[in-house]
Every structure is written in structure tokens, then in C-alpha cells.
mmCIF file of C-alpha atoms in Angstrom:
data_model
loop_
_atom_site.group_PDB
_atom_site.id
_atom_site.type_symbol
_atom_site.label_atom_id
_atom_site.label_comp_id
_atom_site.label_asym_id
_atom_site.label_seq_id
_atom_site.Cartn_x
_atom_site.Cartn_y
_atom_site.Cartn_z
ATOM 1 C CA UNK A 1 115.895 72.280 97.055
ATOM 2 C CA UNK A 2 114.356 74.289 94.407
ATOM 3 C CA UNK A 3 117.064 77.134 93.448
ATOM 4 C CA UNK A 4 117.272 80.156 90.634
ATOM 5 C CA UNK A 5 120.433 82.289 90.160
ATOM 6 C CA UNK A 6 120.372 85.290 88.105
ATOM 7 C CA UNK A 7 122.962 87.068 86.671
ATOM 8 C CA UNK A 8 123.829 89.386 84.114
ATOM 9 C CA UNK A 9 123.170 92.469 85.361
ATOM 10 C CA UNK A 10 124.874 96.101 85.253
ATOM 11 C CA UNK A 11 124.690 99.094 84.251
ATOM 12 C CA UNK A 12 124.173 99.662 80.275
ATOM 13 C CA UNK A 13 123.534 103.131 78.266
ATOM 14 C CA UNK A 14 120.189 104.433 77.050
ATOM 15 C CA UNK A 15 119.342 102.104 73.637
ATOM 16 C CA UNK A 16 122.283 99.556 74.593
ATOM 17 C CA UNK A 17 121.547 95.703 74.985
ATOM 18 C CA UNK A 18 122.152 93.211 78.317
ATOM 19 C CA UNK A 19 121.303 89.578 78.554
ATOM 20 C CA UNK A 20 120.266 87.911 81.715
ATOM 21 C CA UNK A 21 120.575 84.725 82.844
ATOM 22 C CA UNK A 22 118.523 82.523 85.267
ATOM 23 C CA UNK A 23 120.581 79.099 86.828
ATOM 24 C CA UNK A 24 117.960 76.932 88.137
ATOM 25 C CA UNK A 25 118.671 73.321 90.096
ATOM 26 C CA UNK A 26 116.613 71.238 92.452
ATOM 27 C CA UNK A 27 113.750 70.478 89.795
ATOM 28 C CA UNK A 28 113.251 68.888 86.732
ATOM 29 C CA UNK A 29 113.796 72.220 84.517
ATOM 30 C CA UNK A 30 112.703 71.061 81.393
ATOM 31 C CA UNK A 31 108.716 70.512 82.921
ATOM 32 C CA UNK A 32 107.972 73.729 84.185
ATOM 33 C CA UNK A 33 107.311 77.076 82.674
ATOM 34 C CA UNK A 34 109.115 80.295 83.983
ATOM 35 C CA UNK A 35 108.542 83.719 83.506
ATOM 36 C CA UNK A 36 110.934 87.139 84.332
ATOM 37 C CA UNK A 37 109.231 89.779 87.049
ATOM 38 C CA UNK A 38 110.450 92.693 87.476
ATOM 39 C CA UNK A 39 110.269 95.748 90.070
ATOM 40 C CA UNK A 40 112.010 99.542 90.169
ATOM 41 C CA UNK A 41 113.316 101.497 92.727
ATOM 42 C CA UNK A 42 110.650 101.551 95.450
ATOM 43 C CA UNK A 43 107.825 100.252 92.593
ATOM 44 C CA UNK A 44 105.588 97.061 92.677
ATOM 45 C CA UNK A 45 106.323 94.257 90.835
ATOM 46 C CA UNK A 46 106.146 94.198 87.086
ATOM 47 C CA UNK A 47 105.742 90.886 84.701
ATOM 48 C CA UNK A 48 108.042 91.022 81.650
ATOM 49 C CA UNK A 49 107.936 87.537 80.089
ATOM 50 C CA UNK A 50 107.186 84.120 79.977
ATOM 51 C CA UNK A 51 107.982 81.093 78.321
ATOM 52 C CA UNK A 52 106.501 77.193 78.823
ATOM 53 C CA UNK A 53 108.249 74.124 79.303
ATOM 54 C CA UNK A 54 108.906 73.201 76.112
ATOM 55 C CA UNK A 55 110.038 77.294 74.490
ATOM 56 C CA UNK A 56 107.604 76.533 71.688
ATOM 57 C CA UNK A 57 105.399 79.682 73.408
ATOM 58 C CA UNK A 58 106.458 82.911 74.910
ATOM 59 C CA UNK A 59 104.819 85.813 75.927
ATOM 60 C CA UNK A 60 105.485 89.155 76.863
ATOM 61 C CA UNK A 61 104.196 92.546 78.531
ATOM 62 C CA UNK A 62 103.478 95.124 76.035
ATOM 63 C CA UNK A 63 105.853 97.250 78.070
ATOM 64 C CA UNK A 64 108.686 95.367 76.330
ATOM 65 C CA UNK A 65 107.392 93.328 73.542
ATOM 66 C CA UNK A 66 109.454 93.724 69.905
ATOM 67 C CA UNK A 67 112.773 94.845 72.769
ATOM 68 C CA UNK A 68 113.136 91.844 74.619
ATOM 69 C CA UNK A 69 113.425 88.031 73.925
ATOM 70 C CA UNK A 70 112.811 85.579 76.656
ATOM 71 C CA UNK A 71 114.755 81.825 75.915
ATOM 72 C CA UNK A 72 115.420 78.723 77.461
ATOM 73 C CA UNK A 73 117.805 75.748 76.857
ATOM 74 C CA UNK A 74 116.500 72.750 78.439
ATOM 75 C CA UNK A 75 120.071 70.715 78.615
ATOM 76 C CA UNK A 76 121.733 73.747 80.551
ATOM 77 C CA UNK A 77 118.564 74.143 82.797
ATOM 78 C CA UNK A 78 119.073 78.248 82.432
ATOM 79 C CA UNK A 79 116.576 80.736 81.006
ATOM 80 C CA UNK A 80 117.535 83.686 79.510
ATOM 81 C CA UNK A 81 116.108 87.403 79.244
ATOM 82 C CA UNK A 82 118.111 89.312 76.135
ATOM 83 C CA UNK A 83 117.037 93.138 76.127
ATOM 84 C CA UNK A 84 117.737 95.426 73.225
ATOM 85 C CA UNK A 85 116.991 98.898 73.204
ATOM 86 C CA UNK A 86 117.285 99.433 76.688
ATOM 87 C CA UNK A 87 115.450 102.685 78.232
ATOM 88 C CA UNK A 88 115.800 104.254 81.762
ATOM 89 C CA UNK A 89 112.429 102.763 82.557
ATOM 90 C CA UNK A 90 113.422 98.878 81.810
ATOM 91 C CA UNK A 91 115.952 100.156 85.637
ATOM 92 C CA UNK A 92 115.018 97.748 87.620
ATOM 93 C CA UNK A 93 115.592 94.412 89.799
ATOM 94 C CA UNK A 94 115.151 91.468 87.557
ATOM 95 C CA UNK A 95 113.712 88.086 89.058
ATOM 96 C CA UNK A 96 113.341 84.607 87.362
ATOM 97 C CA UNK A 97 110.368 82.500 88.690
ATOM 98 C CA UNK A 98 108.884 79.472 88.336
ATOM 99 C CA UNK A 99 106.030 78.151 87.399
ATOM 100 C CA UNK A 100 104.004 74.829 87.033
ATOM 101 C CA UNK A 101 102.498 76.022 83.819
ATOM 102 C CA UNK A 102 102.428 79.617 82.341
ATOM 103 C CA UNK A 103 98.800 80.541 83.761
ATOM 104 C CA UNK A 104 99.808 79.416 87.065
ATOM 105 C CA UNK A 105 101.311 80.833 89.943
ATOM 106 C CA UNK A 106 105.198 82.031 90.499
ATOM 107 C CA UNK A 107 105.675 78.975 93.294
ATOM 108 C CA UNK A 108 109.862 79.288 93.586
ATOM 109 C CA UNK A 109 111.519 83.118 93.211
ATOM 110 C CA UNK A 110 115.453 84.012 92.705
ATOM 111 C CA UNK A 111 117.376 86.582 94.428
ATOM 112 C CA UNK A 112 116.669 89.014 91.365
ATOM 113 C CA UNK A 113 119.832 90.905 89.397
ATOM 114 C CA UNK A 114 119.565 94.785 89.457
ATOM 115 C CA UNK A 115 120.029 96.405 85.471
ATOM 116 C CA UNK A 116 120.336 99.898 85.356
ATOM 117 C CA UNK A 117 119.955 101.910 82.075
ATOM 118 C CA UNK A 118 121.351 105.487 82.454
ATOM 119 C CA UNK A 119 124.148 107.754 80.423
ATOM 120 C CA UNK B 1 98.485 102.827 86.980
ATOM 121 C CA UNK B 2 98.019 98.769 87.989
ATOM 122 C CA UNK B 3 95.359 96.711 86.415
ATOM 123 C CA UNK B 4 94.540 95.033 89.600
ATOM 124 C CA UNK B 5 93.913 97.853 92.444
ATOM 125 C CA UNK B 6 95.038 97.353 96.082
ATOM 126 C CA UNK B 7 95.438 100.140 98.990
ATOM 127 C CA UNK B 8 98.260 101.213 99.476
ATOM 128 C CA UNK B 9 98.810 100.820 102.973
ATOM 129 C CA UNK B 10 97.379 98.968 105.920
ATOM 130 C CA UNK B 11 98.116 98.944 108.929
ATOM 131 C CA UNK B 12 97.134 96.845 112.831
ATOM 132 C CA UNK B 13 98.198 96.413 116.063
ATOM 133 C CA UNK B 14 99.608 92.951 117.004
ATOM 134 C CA UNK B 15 96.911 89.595 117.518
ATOM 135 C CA UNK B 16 94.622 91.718 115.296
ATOM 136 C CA UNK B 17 92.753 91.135 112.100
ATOM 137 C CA UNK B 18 93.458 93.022 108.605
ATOM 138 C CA UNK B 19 92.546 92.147 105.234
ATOM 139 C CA UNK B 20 93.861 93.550 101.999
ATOM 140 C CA UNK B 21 91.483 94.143 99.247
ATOM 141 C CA UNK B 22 92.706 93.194 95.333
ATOM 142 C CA UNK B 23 89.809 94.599 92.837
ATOM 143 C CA UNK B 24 90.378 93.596 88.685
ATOM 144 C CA UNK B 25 87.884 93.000 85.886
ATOM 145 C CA UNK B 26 86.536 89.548 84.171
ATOM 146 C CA UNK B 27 88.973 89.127 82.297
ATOM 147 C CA UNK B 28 91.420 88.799 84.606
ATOM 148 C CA UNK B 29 90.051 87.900 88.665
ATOM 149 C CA UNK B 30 86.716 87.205 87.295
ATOM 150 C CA UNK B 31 87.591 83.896 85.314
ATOM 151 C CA UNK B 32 90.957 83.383 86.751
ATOM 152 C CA UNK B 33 92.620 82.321 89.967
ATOM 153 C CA UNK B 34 94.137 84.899 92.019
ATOM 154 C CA UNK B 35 97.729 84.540 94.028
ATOM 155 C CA UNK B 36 98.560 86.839 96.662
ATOM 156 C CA UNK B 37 102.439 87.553 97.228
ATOM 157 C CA UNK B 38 104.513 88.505 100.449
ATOM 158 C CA UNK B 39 107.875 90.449 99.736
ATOM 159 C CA UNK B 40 109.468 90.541 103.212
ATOM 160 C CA UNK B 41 111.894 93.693 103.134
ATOM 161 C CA UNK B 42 115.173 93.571 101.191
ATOM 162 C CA UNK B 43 113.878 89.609 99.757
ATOM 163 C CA UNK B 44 112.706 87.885 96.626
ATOM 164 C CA UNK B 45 108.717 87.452 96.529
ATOM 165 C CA UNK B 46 107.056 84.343 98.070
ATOM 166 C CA UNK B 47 104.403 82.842 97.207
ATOM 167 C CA UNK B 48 101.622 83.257 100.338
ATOM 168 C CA UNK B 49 97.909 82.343 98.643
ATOM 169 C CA UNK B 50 97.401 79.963 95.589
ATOM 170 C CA UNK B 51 94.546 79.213 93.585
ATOM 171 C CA UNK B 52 92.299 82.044 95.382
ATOM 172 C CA UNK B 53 92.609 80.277 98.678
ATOM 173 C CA UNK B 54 95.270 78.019 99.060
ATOM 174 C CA UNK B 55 98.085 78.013 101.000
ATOM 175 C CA UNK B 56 101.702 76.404 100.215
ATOM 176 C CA UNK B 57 102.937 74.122 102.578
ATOM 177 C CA UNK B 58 104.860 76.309 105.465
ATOM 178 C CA UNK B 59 102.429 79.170 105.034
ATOM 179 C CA UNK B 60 100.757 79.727 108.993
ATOM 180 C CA UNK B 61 97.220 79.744 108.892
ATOM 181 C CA UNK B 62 96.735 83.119 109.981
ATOM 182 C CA UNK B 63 97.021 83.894 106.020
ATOM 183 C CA UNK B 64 93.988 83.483 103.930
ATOM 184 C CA UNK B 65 92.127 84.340 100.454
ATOM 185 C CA UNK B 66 88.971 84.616 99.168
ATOM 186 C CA UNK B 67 87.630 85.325 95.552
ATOM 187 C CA UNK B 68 83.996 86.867 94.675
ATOM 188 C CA UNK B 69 83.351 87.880 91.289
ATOM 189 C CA UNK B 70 86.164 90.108 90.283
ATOM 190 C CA UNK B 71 87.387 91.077 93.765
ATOM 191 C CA UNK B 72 89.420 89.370 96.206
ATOM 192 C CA UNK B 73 90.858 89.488 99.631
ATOM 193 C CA UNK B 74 93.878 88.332 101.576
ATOM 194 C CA UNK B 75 93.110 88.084 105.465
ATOM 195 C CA UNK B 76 95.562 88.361 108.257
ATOM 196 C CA UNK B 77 94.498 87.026 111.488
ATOM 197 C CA UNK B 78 96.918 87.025 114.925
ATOM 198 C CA UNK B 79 98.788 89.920 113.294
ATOM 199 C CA UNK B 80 102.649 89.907 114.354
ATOM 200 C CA UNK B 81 105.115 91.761 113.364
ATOM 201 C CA UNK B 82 107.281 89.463 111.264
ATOM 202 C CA UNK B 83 104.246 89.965 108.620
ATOM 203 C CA UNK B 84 104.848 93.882 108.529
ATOM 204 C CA UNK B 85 106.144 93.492 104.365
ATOM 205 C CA UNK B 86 104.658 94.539 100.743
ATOM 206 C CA UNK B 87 101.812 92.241 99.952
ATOM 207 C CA UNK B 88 100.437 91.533 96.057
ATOM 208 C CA UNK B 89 97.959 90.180 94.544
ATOM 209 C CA UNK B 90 98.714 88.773 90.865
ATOM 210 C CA UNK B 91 96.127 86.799 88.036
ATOM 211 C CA UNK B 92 96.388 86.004 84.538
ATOM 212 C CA UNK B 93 94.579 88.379 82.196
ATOM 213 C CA UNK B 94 92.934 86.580 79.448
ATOM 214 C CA UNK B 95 92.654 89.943 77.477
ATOM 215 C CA UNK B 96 96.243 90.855 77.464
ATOM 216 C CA UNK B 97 97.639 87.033 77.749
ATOM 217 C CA UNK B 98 99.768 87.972 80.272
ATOM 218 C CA UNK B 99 99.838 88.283 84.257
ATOM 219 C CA UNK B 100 98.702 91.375 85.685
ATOM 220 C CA UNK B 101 99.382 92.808 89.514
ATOM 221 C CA UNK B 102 98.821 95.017 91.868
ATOM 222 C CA UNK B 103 100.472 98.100 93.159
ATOM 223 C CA UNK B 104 101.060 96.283 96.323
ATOM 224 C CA UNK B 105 99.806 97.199 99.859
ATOM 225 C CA UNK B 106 102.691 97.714 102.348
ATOM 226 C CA UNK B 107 101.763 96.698 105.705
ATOM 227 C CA UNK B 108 102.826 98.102 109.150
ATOM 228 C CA UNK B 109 102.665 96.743 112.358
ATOM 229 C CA UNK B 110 101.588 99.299 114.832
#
């Protein structure tokens, strides 16, 4: 059974930094691209990054790009999201997905992990 | 402001029909698939409609999509009201090398 955990959210100031974390299991990790969604408050759903199989290509909303830094290391099967400069409009539910290559759908979702930039 | 555009809101009364409309450009629905996404209330996003008109195994055929030019459509036959939720429709965009979505259309069961 495909499964992704994130974790590493909270609540963080105005220009401070967070990294987020995305467990996956049930697959073969290292074959599959994955990509972070996000969504606000009562908002629609927002991509924010992605990254293939491999790491050797990432890619990123504009919305974020030169702030955030999406990773992956293949032997702990986790994905990572580190955000710098943090505003009140990056508040929002985080989700990991995954994907059979990065211009293909998001087949397998996690539960998300709520980061919330305020003072 | 989304790049792809979607109502807002639709709404039916059970065993009905409704379809959700998902408008974009070409470089985005026009030369790429489009997926359409349920997000039940409280829950993750699940994957409903793949490749334009595929559906996942589990998804009930009462869901499905269709693609024409840069437009698409998610139909809802036998309306019930487990399938009252937000519904998206997401593609790759070519221009901006990255995936674009919808505002989502929230859908009531009357």
C-alpha cells in the first residue's frame, strides 16, 4: 500500500525558514517523481515543486522559486521541501504527491502538514 | 486568479447529471492531458480522471472526462451525495514548466 507522511510543520515568523518532510513506503521510491501541492485556508490547490526520480531536475512555481528548495534522498525514500523566507502567504496545508513522471498526474496524495507564517 | 477556469459551484439533485467545465489555453489543456481531482471534505486530494478520460481503478463509472481543444469537462452521472466535495481540474503548462489548476468547483447535493 502506497503511503506518504508529512511532517515538519508549525508555525514560523514572517522571513523565518521550515523544512518539510515527506515519508513514503509501499513503492519503489527511487522510480517515481513527486511534487509538493499546496492549498490555504478555504483556497484551491496550489503546485509548489517538483522533482523526478532521479533529483537531477526540479522545478518550481514562480510563487516560490529562489525561497524554496525541493530534495530527495533515494536511500531514505523521503522528499523534502526547505522554505526560506517564509511570508504569510506561503500559510497553508502542505501535501507530498506522487507521480509516475513529472508531467504526469498526482496518482497517490499524503495527509498534508499545515505551516503557518505569522508574528 | 487560476490559469485554468472552473465555476465555482454546481449543484444537482440526487440520480441526476452535472458536468463541471475546466477552460485553459494551448499551452497548457490544448497539448496536454488534463486530470480532474476530488477533495472529499476534511481529506487529501484523489485522483478521479487521468489522461483526459481515464479512470483509476476503484473510480465508479458515473465519473467521466472529456478534452476538446483547450476545454474540458468532468461528468457526473447517478449523482449521490457521497460526491457532494471540491472538484479540480489540473494540466501541465508547457509555457511555465509547471502544473497549473483550477480554482475548484465545490459541488452540492441538493
Amino acid at each position: 500500500e502506497v503511503q506518504l507522511v508529512e511532517s515538519g510543520g508549525g508555525l514560523v515568523q514572517p522571513g523565518g525558514s521550515l523544512r518539510l518532510s515527506c515519508a513514503a513506503s509501499g513503492f519503489a521510491f527511487s522510480s517515481y517523481a513527486m511534487s509538493w501541492v499546496r492549498q490555504a485556508p478555504g483556497k484551491g490547490l496550489e503546485w509548489v515543486s517538483g522533482i523526478s526520480y532521479s533529483g537531477s531536475d526540479t522545478y518550481y512555481a514562480d510563487s516560490v522559486k529562489g525561497r524554496f528548495t525541493i530534495s530527495r534522498d533515494n536511500s531514505k525514500n523521503t522528499l523534502y521541501l526547505q522554505m526560506n523566507s517564509l511570508r504569510a502567504e506561503d500559510t497553508a496545508v502542505y501535501y507530498c504527491a506522487k507521480q509516475p513522471n513529472q508531467v504526469r498526474e498526482f496518482d497517490y496524495w499524503g495527509q498534508g502538514t499545515l505551516v503557518t507564517v505569522s508574528s | 486568479q487560476s490559469v485554468l477556469t472552473q465555476p465555482p459551484s454546481a449543484s444537482g439533485t440526487p440520480g441526476q447529471r452535472v458536468t463541471i467545465s475546466c477552460s485553459g489555453s494551448s499551452s497548457n489543456i490544448g497539448t496536454n492531458y488534463v486530470y480532474w481531482y476530488q477533495q472529499l471534505p476534511g481529506t487529501a486530494p484523489k485522483l478521479l480522471i487521468s489522461r483526459n478520460n481515464q479512470r483509476p481503478s476503484g473510480v465508479p463509472d458515473r465519473f467521466s472526462g472529456s478534452k476538446s481543444g483547450t476545454s474540458a469537462s468532468l461528468a457526473i452521472s447517478g449523482l449521490r451525495s457521497e460526491d457532494e466535495a471540491d472538484y479540480y481540474c489540473a494540466a501541465w503548462d508547457d509555457s511555465l514548466s509547471g502544473w497549473v489548476f483550477g480554482g475548484g468547483t465545490k459541488l452540492t447535493v441538493l
